[in-house]
Amino acid sequence: MVFQVCPYRLPPASNLKASSGPLIKSSPFPPFSPFSFKFKRVSFEVTILQMGTTDTAGKDLTSSLVEKKPKVVFVLGGPGSGKGTQCVNIFQHFGYEHLSAGDLLRAEKDSGSENGTMIQNMMNEGKIVPSEVTIKLLQKAMVESGNDKFLIDGFPRNEENRAAFEAVTKIEPEFVLFLNCPEEEMERRILNRNQGREDDNIETIRKRLKVFLESTLPVIEYYKAKGKVREIDAAKPVGEVFEDVKVIFTPKVEKLKRCCCCCAVL
């Protein structure tokens, strides 16, 4: 009943009078009494307010992000292709904030939130977490950061992720850094890295590789058709890979200056 959620105690029925008519003896809330109408109305208004607050929070995140006008680069590649390592190097040399979708999800999983168990189960199965969960975590991290340049590592993982990210955040990536690495090499790296992660076992690794090939490669092909993919041979040693990465991230003005200096020397 509606009046049971009331935070304070109501007076006894013998003390209540309707706006017209005799004392209300049968119940403090007769079907058409003014009291019944008022409390039903309050309950309805509170429900609308709560729904509006949730919706507004999502809109506020998007508005704040649009105002910030961030530069976003998606860093994609299979598990073990070296995304995290190269993102750290890019952060140190070019000042991009590194946002790992996997790390954000693992932190949410460990936080005890209602999404935690669902995230845990999906990670164990090598499946993709619903887009709205990951996008909300990424939005929050970008809004709270003092930076306006971001590397989003390991997202989007499928076409639905991609479309949802662009629709919700109103952001298209500047480009996609694709670390291309053979499956055998990725599998070897993961088994040798010994980070103690629950999903670093052979069964889960193969599931993740399967998801990457079936779901993430189409995202890369989508951006390749738009001329936004920068592909790197990630099977090479880390240092050599980063030399190739630096060429991509070095501003055009700086490249031009270097070229002019070389010409002057000649």
Short mmCIF file of C-alpha atoms in Angstrom, two decimals:
data_model
loop_
_atom_site.label_atom_id
_atom_site.label_comp_id
_atom_site.label_asym_id
_atom_site.label_seq_id
_atom_site.Cartn_x
_atom_site.Cartn_y
_atom_site.Cartn_z
CA MET A 1 0.00 0.00 0.00
CA VAL A 2 1.19 3.51 -0.78
CA PHE A 3 1.07 4.93 2.75
CA GLN A 4 3.41 2.23 4.11
CA VAL A 5 6.45 4.02 2.61
CA CYS A 6 5.65 7.20 4.58
CA PRO A 7 8.68 8.21 6.75
CA TYR A 8 6.59 9.46 9.67
CA ARG A 9 3.75 8.02 11.79
CA LEU A 10 0.21 9.01 10.86
CA PRO A 11 -2.29 10.06 13.54
CA PRO A 12 -4.93 7.51 14.58
CA ALA A 13 -8.08 7.29 12.50
CA SER A 14 -10.21 8.77 15.31
CA ASN A 15 -8.34 12.09 14.97
CA LEU A 16 -8.77 12.38 11.21
CA LYS A 17 -11.65 14.24 9.58
CA ALA A 18 -12.51 14.37 5.93
CA SER A 19 -13.04 17.76 4.33
CA SER A 20 -16.78 17.14 4.64
CA GLY A 21 -18.79 14.46 6.36
CA PRO A 22 -18.46 12.50 9.62
CA LEU A 23 -15.37 11.15 11.40
CA ILE A 24 -13.46 8.50 9.45
CA LYS A 25 -13.76 5.44 11.66
CA SER A 26 -13.25 2.52 9.33
CA SER A 27 -9.79 3.38 7.93
CA PRO A 28 -7.32 6.28 7.90
CA PHE A 29 -7.42 6.03 4.08
CA PRO A 30 -10.96 5.61 2.70
CA PRO A 31 -10.94 5.03 -1.06
CA PHE A 32 -11.74 8.64 -1.99
CA SER A 33 -10.59 10.61 1.04
CA PRO A 34 -8.36 13.66 0.57
CA PHE A 35 -5.60 11.83 2.44
CA SER A 36 -5.63 8.92 0.05
CA PHE A 37 -5.45 11.25 -2.94
CA LYS A 38 -2.59 13.29 -1.51
CA PHE A 39 -0.35 10.35 -0.65
CA LYS A 40 -0.93 8.66 -4.00
CA ARG A 41 0.00 11.90 -5.72
CA VAL A 42 3.23 12.28 -3.66
CA SER A 43 4.23 8.69 -4.41
CA PHE A 44 3.74 9.30 -8.12
CA GLU A 45 5.76 12.51 -8.07
CA VAL A 46 8.68 10.83 -6.26
CA THR A 47 8.77 8.04 -8.83
CA ILE A 48 8.98 10.52 -11.69
CA LEU A 49 11.70 12.47 -9.89
CA GLN A 50 13.82 9.33 -9.40
CA MET A 51 13.49 8.32 -13.03
CA GLY A 52 14.35 11.83 -14.15
CA THR A 53 17.46 11.93 -11.93
CA THR A 54 18.91 8.76 -13.50
CA ASP A 55 18.23 10.01 -16.99
CA THR A 56 19.66 13.43 -16.21
CA ALA A 57 22.89 11.93 -14.86
CA GLY A 58 23.50 10.21 -18.21
CA LYS A 59 22.74 13.42 -20.12
CA ASP A 60 25.06 15.43 -17.86
CA LEU A 61 27.96 13.06 -18.58
CA THR A 62 27.39 13.34 -22.33
CA SER A 63 27.01 17.15 -22.22
CA SER A 64 30.18 17.54 -20.15
CA LEU A 65 32.08 15.34 -22.57
CA VAL A 66 30.82 17.20 -25.66
CA GLU A 67 31.87 20.52 -24.10
CA LYS A 68 35.33 19.09 -23.38
CA LYS A 69 35.81 18.17 -27.09
CA PRO A 70 38.25 15.35 -26.35
CA LYS A 71 40.59 13.76 -28.88
CA VAL A 72 40.04 9.99 -28.78
CA VAL A 73 42.18 7.21 -30.26
CA PHE A 74 40.96 3.61 -30.13
CA VAL A 75 43.79 1.13 -29.52
CA LEU A 76 42.73 -2.28 -30.83
CA GLY A 77 44.42 -5.63 -31.16
CA GLY A 78 44.00 -9.16 -29.92
CA PRO A 79 44.74 -10.17 -26.31
CA GLY A 80 48.52 -10.12 -25.85
CA SER A 81 49.19 -7.84 -28.83
CA GLY A 82 50.85 -5.27 -26.54
CA LYS A 83 48.08 -2.65 -26.28
CA GLY A 84 48.74 -1.84 -22.61
CA THR A 85 52.52 -1.59 -23.06
CA GLN A 86 52.26 0.74 -26.05
CA CYS A 87 49.61 2.87 -24.33
CA VAL A 88 52.01 3.45 -21.41
CA ASN A 89 54.72 4.52 -23.87
CA ILE A 90 52.33 6.86 -25.69
CA PHE A 91 51.22 8.37 -22.37
CA GLN A 92 54.83 9.03 -21.35
CA HIS A 93 55.91 10.51 -24.68
CA PHE A 94 52.77 12.23 -25.99
CA GLY A 95 50.65 12.92 -22.90
CA TYR A 96 47.56 10.90 -23.79
CA GLU A 97 45.46 9.59 -20.88
CA HIS A 98 45.31 5.79 -21.02
CA LEU A 99 41.86 4.32 -20.38
CA SER A 100 41.79 0.53 -20.39
CA ALA A 101 38.26 -0.79 -20.81
CA GLY A 102 39.38 -4.07 -19.23
CA ASP A 103 40.90 -2.36 -16.18
CA LEU A 104 37.78 -0.22 -15.67
CA LEU A 105 35.58 -3.31 -15.85
CA ARG A 106 37.81 -5.25 -13.46
CA ALA A 107 37.69 -2.35 -10.98
CA GLU A 108 33.90 -2.26 -11.27
CA LYS A 109 33.77 -6.04 -10.80
CA ASP A 110 35.77 -5.75 -7.57
CA SER A 111 33.77 -2.75 -6.28
CA GLY A 112 30.83 -4.87 -5.12
CA SER A 113 28.35 -3.05 -7.39
CA GLU A 114 25.28 -4.78 -8.81
CA ASN A 115 27.08 -5.05 -12.16
CA GLY A 116 30.09 -6.77 -10.58
CA THR A 117 28.82 -10.36 -10.67
CA MET A 118 27.56 -10.01 -14.22
CA ILE A 119 30.93 -8.61 -15.34
CA GLN A 120 32.77 -11.45 -13.55
CA ASN A 121 30.69 -14.14 -15.27
CA MET A 122 31.06 -12.59 -18.72
CA MET A 123 34.81 -12.13 -18.34
CA ASN A 124 35.21 -15.76 -17.31
CA GLU A 125 33.33 -16.79 -20.45
CA GLY A 126 35.42 -14.45 -22.63
CA LYS A 127 32.20 -12.67 -23.60
CA ILE A 128 31.62 -8.96 -24.24
CA VAL A 129 30.09 -6.91 -21.41
CA PRO A 130 26.98 -4.88 -22.43
CA SER A 131 27.90 -1.62 -24.14
CA GLU A 132 26.04 0.67 -21.75
CA VAL A 133 28.09 -0.58 -18.79
CA THR A 134 31.48 0.00 -20.43
CA ILE A 135 30.50 3.31 -22.08
CA LYS A 136 29.28 4.75 -18.78
CA LEU A 137 32.60 3.85 -17.12
CA LEU A 138 34.58 5.38 -19.99
CA GLN A 139 32.46 8.57 -20.00
CA LYS A 140 32.90 9.02 -16.26
CA ALA A 141 36.68 8.51 -16.50
CA MET A 142 37.01 11.04 -19.35
CA VAL A 143 34.85 13.68 -17.65
CA GLU A 144 36.76 13.35 -14.36
CA SER A 145 40.18 13.50 -16.06
CA GLY A 146 42.06 16.78 -16.43
CA ASN A 147 43.23 15.64 -19.87
CA ASP A 148 41.56 16.10 -23.25
CA LYS A 149 43.49 13.41 -25.17
CA PHE A 150 42.57 9.77 -24.58
CA LEU A 151 43.72 6.33 -25.62
CA ILE A 152 40.83 3.90 -25.25
CA ASP A 153 42.42 0.48 -24.99
CA GLY A 154 40.40 -2.63 -25.88
CA PHE A 155 37.15 -0.89 -26.88
CA PRO A 156 35.01 -1.05 -28.98
CA ARG A 157 35.11 -4.82 -29.19
CA ASN A 158 32.25 -5.24 -31.66
CA GLU A 159 30.06 -3.26 -34.05
CA GLU A 160 27.36 -2.75 -31.43
CA ASN A 161 29.97 -1.27 -29.04
CA ARG A 162 31.17 1.06 -31.79
CA ALA A 163 27.74 2.31 -32.80
CA ALA A 164 26.63 2.75 -29.18
CA PHE A 165 29.79 4.68 -28.23
CA GLU A 166 29.41 7.14 -31.10
CA ALA A 167 25.66 7.55 -30.49
CA VAL A 168 25.94 8.08 -26.72
CA THR A 169 29.15 10.16 -26.50
CA LYS A 170 28.76 12.00 -29.84
CA ILE A 171 32.47 11.26 -30.42
CA GLU A 172 34.22 9.66 -33.39
CA PRO A 173 37.85 8.59 -32.92
CA GLU A 174 40.62 10.58 -34.56
CA PHE A 175 41.97 7.25 -35.73
CA VAL A 176 42.35 3.60 -34.70
CA LEU A 177 45.77 2.22 -33.73
CA PHE A 178 45.66 -1.45 -34.75
CA LEU A 179 48.36 -3.65 -33.26
CA ASN A 180 48.37 -6.61 -35.60
CA CYS A 181 49.93 -9.75 -34.11
CA PRO A 182 49.73 -13.48 -35.03
CA GLU A 183 47.53 -15.64 -32.78
CA GLU A 184 50.39 -17.95 -31.77
CA GLU A 185 52.51 -15.03 -30.60
CA MET A 186 49.62 -13.49 -28.63
CA GLU A 187 48.90 -16.80 -26.93
CA ARG A 188 52.59 -17.26 -26.02
CA ARG A 189 52.83 -13.76 -24.56
CA ILE A 190 49.74 -14.11 -22.38
CA LEU A 191 50.83 -17.43 -20.93
CA ASN A 192 54.28 -16.01 -20.14
CA ARG A 193 53.29 -12.65 -18.68
CA ASN A 194 52.16 -14.18 -15.34
CA GLN A 195 50.16 -11.18 -14.10
CA GLY A 196 47.93 -13.32 -11.91
CA ARG A 197 44.80 -12.37 -13.83
CA GLU A 198 41.93 -14.83 -13.59
CA ASP A 199 41.35 -14.67 -17.36
CA ASP A 200 44.98 -15.55 -18.21
CA ASN A 201 44.39 -19.26 -18.72
CA ILE A 202 44.53 -21.19 -21.98
CA GLU A 203 40.77 -21.85 -22.21
CA THR A 204 39.77 -18.21 -21.65
CA ILE A 205 42.58 -16.94 -23.89
CA ARG A 206 41.28 -18.99 -26.82
CA LYS A 207 37.75 -17.74 -26.20
CA ARG A 208 39.02 -14.15 -26.18
CA LEU A 209 40.97 -14.71 -29.40
CA LYS A 210 37.83 -16.14 -31.02
CA VAL A 211 35.79 -13.11 -29.91
CA PHE A 212 38.46 -10.77 -31.29
CA LEU A 213 38.53 -12.45 -34.70
CA GLU A 214 34.75 -12.70 -35.02
CA SER A 215 33.68 -9.42 -33.40
CA THR A 216 36.51 -6.86 -33.25
CA LEU A 217 38.04 -7.32 -36.71
CA PRO A 218 34.79 -6.07 -38.34
CA VAL A 219 35.16 -2.84 -36.31
CA ILE A 220 38.70 -2.41 -37.66
CA GLU A 221 37.44 -3.03 -41.19
CA TYR A 222 34.70 -0.40 -40.68
CA TYR A 223 37.24 2.28 -39.72
CA LYS A 224 39.68 1.11 -42.40
CA ALA A 225 37.02 1.88 -45.02
CA LYS A 226 36.90 5.42 -43.59
CA GLY A 227 40.69 5.80 -43.80
CA LYS A 228 41.07 5.90 -40.01
CA VAL A 229 43.17 2.80 -39.29
CA ARG A 230 46.91 3.02 -38.52
CA GLU A 231 48.22 -0.56 -38.58
CA ILE A 232 51.42 -1.65 -36.81
CA ASP A 233 53.26 -4.97 -36.94
CA ALA A 234 53.03 -5.83 -33.23
CA ALA A 235 54.96 -9.11 -33.49
CA LYS A 236 58.25 -7.19 -33.39
CA PRO A 237 60.12 -6.38 -30.14
CA VAL A 238 58.48 -3.72 -27.95
CA GLY A 239 61.04 -1.01 -28.74
CA GLU A 240 60.73 -1.49 -32.49
CA VAL A 241 56.95 -1.42 -32.27
CA PHE A 242 57.08 1.88 -30.40
CA GLU A 243 59.35 3.42 -33.03
CA ASP A 244 56.58 2.74 -35.54
CA VAL A 245 53.99 4.10 -33.11
CA LYS A 246 55.97 7.33 -32.64
CA VAL A 247 55.80 8.03 -36.35
CA ILE A 248 52.00 7.93 -36.14
CA PHE A 249 51.66 10.12 -33.04
CA THR A 250 54.34 12.70 -33.86
CA PRO A 251 52.54 15.93 -34.86
CA LYS A 252 52.77 16.86 -38.54
CA VAL A 253 54.36 20.23 -37.66
CA GLU A 254 57.19 18.48 -35.83
CA LYS A 255 57.70 16.07 -38.72
CA LEU A 256 57.90 19.04 -41.10
CA LYS A 257 60.49 20.79 -38.89
CA ARG A 258 62.64 17.65 -38.81
CA CYS A 259 62.41 17.34 -42.57
CA CYS A 260 63.44 20.99 -43.03
CA CYS A 261 66.40 20.57 -40.68
CA CYS A 262 67.59 17.52 -42.61
CA CYS A 263 67.27 19.41 -45.91
CA ALA A 264 69.23 22.36 -44.48
CA VAL A 265 72.06 20.06 -43.39
CA LEU A 266 72.20 18.54 -46.86
#
